[in-house]
Short mmCIF file of C-alpha atoms in Angstrom, two decimals:
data_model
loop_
_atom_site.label_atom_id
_atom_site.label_comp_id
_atom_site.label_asym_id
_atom_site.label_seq_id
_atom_site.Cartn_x
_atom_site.Cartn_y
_atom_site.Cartn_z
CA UNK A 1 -47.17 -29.07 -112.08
CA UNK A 2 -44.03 -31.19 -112.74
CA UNK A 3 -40.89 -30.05 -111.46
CA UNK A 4 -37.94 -29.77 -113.87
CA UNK A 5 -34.43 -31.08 -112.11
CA UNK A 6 -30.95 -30.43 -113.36
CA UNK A 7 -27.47 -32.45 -113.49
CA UNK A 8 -24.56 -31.20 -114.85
CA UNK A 9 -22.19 -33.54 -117.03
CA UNK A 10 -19.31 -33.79 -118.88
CA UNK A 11 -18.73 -35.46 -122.48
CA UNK A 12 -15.73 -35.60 -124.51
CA UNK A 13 -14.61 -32.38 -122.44
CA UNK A 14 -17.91 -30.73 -123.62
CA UNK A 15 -19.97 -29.79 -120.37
CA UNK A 16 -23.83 -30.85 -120.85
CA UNK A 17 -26.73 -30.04 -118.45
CA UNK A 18 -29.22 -33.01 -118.46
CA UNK A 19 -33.01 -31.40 -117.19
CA UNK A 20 -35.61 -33.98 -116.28
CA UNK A 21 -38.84 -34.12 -115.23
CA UNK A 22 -41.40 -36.62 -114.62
CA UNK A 23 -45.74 -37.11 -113.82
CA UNK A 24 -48.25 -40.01 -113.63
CA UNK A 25 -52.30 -39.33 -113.38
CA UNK A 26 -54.87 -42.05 -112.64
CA UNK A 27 -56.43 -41.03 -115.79
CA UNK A 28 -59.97 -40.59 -115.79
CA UNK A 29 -61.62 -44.02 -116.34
CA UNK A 30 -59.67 -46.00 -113.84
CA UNK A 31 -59.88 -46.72 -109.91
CA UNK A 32 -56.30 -47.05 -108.88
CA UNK A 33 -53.28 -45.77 -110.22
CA UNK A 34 -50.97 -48.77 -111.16
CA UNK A 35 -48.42 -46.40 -112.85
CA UNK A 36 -44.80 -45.84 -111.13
CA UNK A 37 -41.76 -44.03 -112.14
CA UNK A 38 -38.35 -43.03 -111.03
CA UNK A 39 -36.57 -40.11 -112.39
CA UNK A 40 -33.18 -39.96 -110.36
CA UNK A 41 -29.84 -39.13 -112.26
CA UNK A 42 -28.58 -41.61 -114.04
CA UNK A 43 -31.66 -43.79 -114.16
CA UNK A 44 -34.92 -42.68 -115.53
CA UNK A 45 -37.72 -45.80 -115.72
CA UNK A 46 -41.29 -46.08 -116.02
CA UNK A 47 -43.38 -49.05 -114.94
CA UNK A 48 -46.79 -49.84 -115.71
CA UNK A 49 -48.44 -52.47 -113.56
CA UNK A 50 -50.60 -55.10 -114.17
CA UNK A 51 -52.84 -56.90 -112.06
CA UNK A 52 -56.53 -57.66 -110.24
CA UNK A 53 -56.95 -56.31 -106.89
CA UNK A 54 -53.71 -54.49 -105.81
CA UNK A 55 -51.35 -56.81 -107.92
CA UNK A 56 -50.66 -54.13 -110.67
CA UNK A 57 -49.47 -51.30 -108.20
CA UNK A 58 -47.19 -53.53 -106.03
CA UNK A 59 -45.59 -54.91 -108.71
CA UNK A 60 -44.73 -51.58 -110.23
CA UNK A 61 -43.84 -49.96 -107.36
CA UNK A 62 -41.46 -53.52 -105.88
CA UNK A 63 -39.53 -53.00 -108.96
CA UNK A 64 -39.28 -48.77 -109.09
CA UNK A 65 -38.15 -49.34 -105.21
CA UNK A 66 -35.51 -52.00 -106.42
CA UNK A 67 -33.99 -49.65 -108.84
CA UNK A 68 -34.24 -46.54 -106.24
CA UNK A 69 -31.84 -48.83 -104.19
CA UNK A 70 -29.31 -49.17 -107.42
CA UNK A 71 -29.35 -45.71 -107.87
CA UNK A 72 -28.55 -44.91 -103.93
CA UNK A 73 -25.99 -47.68 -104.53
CA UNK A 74 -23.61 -45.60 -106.80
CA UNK A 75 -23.60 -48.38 -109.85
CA UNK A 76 -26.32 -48.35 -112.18
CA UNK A 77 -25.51 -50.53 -114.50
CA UNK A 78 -26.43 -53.70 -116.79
CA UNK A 79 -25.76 -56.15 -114.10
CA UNK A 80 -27.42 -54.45 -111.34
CA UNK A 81 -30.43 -53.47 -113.10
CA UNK A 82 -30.95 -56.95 -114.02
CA UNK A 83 -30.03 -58.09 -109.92
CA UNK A 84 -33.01 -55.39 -108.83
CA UNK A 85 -35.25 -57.20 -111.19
CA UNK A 86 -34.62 -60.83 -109.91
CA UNK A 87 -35.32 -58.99 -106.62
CA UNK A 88 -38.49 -57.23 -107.38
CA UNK A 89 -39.67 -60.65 -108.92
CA UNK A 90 -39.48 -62.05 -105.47
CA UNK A 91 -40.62 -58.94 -103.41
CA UNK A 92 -43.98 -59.40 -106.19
CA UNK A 93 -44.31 -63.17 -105.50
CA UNK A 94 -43.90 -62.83 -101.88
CA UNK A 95 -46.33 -60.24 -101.18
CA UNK A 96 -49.11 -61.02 -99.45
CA UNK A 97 -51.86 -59.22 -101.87
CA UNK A 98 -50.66 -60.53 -104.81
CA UNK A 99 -53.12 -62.93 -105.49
CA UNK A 100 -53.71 -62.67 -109.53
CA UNK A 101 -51.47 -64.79 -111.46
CA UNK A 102 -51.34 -61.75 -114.22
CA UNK A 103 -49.33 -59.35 -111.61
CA UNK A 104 -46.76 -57.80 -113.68
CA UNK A 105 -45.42 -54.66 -114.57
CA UNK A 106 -43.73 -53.31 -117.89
CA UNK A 107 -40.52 -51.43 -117.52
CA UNK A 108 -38.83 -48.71 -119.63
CA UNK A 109 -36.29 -45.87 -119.32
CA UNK A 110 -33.05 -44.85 -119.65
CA UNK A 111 -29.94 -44.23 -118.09
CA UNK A 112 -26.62 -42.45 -118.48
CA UNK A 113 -23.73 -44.71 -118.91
CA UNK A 114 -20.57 -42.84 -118.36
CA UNK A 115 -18.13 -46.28 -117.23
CA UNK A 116 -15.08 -45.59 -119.40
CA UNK A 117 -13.76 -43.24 -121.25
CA UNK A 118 -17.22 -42.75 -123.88
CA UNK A 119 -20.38 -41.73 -122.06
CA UNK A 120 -23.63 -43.00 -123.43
CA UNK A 121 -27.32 -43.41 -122.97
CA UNK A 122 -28.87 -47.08 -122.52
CA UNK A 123 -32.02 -47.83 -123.28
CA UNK A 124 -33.97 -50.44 -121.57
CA UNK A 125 -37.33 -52.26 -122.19
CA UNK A 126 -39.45 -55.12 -121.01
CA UNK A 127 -43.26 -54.91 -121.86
CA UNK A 128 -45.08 -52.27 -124.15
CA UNK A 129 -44.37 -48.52 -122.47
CA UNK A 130 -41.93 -46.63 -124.42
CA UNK A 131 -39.16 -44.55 -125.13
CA UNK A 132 -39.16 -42.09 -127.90
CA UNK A 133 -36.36 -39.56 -128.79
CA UNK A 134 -36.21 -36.36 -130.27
CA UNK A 135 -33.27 -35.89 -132.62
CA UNK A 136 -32.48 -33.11 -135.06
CA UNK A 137 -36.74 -32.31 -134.86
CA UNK A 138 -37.41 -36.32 -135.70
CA UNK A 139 -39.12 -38.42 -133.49
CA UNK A 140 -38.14 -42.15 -133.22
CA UNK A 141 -39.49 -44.55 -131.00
CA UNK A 142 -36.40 -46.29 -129.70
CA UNK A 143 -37.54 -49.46 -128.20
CA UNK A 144 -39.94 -52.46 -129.42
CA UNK A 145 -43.07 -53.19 -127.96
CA UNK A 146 -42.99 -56.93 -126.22
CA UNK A 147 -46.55 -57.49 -127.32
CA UNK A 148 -48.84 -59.61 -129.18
CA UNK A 149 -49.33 -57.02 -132.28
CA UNK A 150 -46.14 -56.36 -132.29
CA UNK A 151 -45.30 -59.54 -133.39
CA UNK A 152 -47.81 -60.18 -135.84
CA UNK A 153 -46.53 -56.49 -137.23
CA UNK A 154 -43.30 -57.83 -137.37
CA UNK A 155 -43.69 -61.06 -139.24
CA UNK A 156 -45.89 -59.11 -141.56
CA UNK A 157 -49.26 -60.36 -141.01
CA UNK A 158 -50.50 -56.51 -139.18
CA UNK A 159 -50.30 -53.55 -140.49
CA UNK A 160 -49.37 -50.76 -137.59
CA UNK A 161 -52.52 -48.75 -138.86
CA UNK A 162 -54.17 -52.70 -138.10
CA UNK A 163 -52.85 -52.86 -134.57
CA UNK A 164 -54.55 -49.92 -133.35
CA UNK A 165 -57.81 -50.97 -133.07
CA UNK A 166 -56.82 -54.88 -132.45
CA UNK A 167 -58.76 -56.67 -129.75
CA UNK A 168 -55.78 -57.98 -128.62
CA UNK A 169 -53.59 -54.28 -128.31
CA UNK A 170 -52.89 -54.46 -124.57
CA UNK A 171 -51.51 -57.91 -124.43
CA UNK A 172 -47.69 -58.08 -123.80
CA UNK A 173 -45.18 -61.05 -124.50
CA UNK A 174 -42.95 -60.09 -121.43
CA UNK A 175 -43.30 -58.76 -117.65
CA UNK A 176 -41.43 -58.13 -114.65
CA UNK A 177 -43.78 -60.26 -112.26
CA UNK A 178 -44.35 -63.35 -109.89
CA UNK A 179 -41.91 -65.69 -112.67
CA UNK A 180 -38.78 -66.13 -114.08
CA UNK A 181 -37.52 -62.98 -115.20
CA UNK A 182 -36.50 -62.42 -119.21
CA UNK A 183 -33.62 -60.10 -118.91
CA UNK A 184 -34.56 -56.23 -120.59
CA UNK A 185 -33.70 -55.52 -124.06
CA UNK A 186 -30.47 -52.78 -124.34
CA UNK A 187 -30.00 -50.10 -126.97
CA UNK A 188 -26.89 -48.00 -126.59
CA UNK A 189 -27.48 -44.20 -127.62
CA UNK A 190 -24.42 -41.95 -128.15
CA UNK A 191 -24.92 -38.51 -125.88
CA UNK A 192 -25.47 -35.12 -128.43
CA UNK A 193 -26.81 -32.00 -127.16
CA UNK A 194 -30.61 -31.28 -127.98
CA UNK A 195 -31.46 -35.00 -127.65
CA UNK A 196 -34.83 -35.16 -125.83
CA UNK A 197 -36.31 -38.36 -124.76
CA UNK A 198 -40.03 -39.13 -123.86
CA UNK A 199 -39.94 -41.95 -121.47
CA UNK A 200 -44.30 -43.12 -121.08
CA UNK A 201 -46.60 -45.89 -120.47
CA UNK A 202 -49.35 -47.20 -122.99
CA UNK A 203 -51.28 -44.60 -121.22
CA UNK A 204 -49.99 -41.92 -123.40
CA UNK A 205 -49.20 -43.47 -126.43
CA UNK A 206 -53.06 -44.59 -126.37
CA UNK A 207 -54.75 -41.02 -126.49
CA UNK A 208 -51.36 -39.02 -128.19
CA UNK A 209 -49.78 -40.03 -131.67
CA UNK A 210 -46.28 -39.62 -132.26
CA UNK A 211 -47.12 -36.75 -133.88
CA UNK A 212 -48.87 -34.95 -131.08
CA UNK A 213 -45.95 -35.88 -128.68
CA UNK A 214 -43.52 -34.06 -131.13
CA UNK A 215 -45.60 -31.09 -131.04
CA UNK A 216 -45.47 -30.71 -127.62
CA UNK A 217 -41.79 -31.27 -127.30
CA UNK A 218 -41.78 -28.83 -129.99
CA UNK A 219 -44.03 -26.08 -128.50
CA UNK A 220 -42.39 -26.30 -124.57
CA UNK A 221 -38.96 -26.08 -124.29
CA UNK A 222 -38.75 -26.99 -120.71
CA UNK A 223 -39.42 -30.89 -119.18
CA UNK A 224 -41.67 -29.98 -116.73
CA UNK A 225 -43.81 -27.76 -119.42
CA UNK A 226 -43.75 -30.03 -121.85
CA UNK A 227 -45.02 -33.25 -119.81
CA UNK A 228 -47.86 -31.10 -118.25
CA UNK A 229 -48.93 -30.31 -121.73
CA UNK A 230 -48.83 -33.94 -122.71
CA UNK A 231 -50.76 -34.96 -120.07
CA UNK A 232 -53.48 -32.67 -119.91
CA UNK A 233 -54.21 -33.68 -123.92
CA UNK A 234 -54.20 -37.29 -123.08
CA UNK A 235 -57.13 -36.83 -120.37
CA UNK A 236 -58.48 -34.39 -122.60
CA UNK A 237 -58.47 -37.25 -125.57
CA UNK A 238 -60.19 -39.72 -122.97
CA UNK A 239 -57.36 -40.86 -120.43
CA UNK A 240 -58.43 -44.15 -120.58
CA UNK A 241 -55.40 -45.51 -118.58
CA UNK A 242 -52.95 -44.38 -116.03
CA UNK A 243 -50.96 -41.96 -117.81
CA UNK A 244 -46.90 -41.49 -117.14
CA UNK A 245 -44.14 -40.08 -118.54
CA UNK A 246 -40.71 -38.83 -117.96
CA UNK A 247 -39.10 -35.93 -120.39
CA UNK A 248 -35.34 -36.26 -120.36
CA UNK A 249 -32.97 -33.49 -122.45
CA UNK A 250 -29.61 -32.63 -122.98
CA UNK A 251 -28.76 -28.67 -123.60
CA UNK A 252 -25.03 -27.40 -123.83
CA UNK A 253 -24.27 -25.44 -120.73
CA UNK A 254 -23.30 -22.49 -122.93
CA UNK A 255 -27.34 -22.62 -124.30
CA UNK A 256 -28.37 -19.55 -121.93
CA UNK A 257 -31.89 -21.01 -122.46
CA UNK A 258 -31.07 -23.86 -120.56
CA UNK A 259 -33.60 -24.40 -117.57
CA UNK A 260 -32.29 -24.50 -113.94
CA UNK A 261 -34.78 -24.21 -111.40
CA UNK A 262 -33.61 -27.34 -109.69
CA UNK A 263 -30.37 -28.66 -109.29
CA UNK A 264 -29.66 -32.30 -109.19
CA UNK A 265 -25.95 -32.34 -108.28
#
């Protein structure tokens, strides 16, 4: 089962618990699990590697190890984000099993930004997992795919109903990998109590619609809960990928149905 973790902030004098918890499954059609995530106050990511041989699981878990190191650091930021990255890039070239020139790895996730006197989340995305949130019961899928479809959706010539069966669905524009690195994409997101984000690979998204994903968030009010339930359904609808995913939520501390099994501090 996945463990639910707790951190207690403060915004705008208003004291928040954050509750996180994170899984990843082989899935049931693959050999390896290429999957990687980190869910460590203030930086919650998801990487889905890509890859023959072993390329696709060292270049996932080079970059989640680069971003451990930011997070152990003290400044997660922008700037050192972007510094792990150019570091991972070489750790993935450098390797001596990397051998396919397709070793990559998407990379999504969040983190809380509280430099300053206004605390916000920043969203970050290179590749084709995702990061939804939950606001006032609507689900919104915060970043943009860095895919093929994606652009022919956005210049009009796809329609998203199109794109799910397209034979070229799992190709994506931009990687973390053995070449120059493109720097992530960067949504701010102000901090409100109930917020719930669903950080996941392609893996999910492939076997769960939007939909389903807000039912679950809807029917499990604890992280932990919530991404067993999702992940069971998506092996249950095929698992036809790794499958991984992070559950992220902000409760007011006076909510008494807050969940605090384990504390983050």
């Amino acid at each position: 089962m996945a463990e639910t973790k707790t951190h207690r902030i403060t915004v705008a004098q208003r004291p928040l618990l954050l509750s996180w918890s994170g899984i990843t499954d082989q899935g049931r059609r693959r050999e390896t699990n290429q999957d990687a995530f980190l869910a460590d106050y203030p930086l919650f990511i998801v990487a889905d590697g890509m890859g023959g041989h072993a390329g696709g699981e060292i270049a996932s878990q080079s970059t989640v190890a680069r971003l451990q190191a930011v997070v152990s650091s003290g400044k997660v930021d922008g700037p050192s984000i972007e510094n792990a990255l150019e570091l991972a890039v070489g750790d993935i070239a450098d390797h001596p099993e990397t051998t396919d020139e397709g070793t990559g790895t998407t990379l999504t996730g969040v983190y809380f930004d509280a430099d300053g006197d206004e605390s916000h989340w920043i969203a970050l995305n290179i590749g084709d997992s995702r990061v939804y949130l939950l606001r006032d019961d609507r689900l919104v899928q915060i970043t943009t795919d860095h895919s093929v479809v994606q652009e022919l959706i956005t210049a009009g010539k796809l329609s998203p109903e199109e794109a799910e069966g397209h034979p070229y669905s799992n190709v994506i524009t931009r990687a973390v990998g053995a070449s120059e690195l493109t720097a992530p994409d960067y949504v701010s997101i102000d901090v409100r109590a109930g917020d719930r984000f669903v950080i996941c690979s392609d893996g999910l998204t492939k076997e769960l619609t939007d939909y389903g994903i807000q039912h679950f968030l809807r029917e499990h009010e604890d992280p932990g809960a919530a991404a067993d339930a999702m992940l069971a359904a998506a092996l249950e609808n095929g698992g036809r990928d790794n499958v991984t995913l992070i559950i992220v939520q902000v409760t007011a501390e006076d909510d008494s149905s807050s969940p605090i099994e384990n504390t983050a501090e």
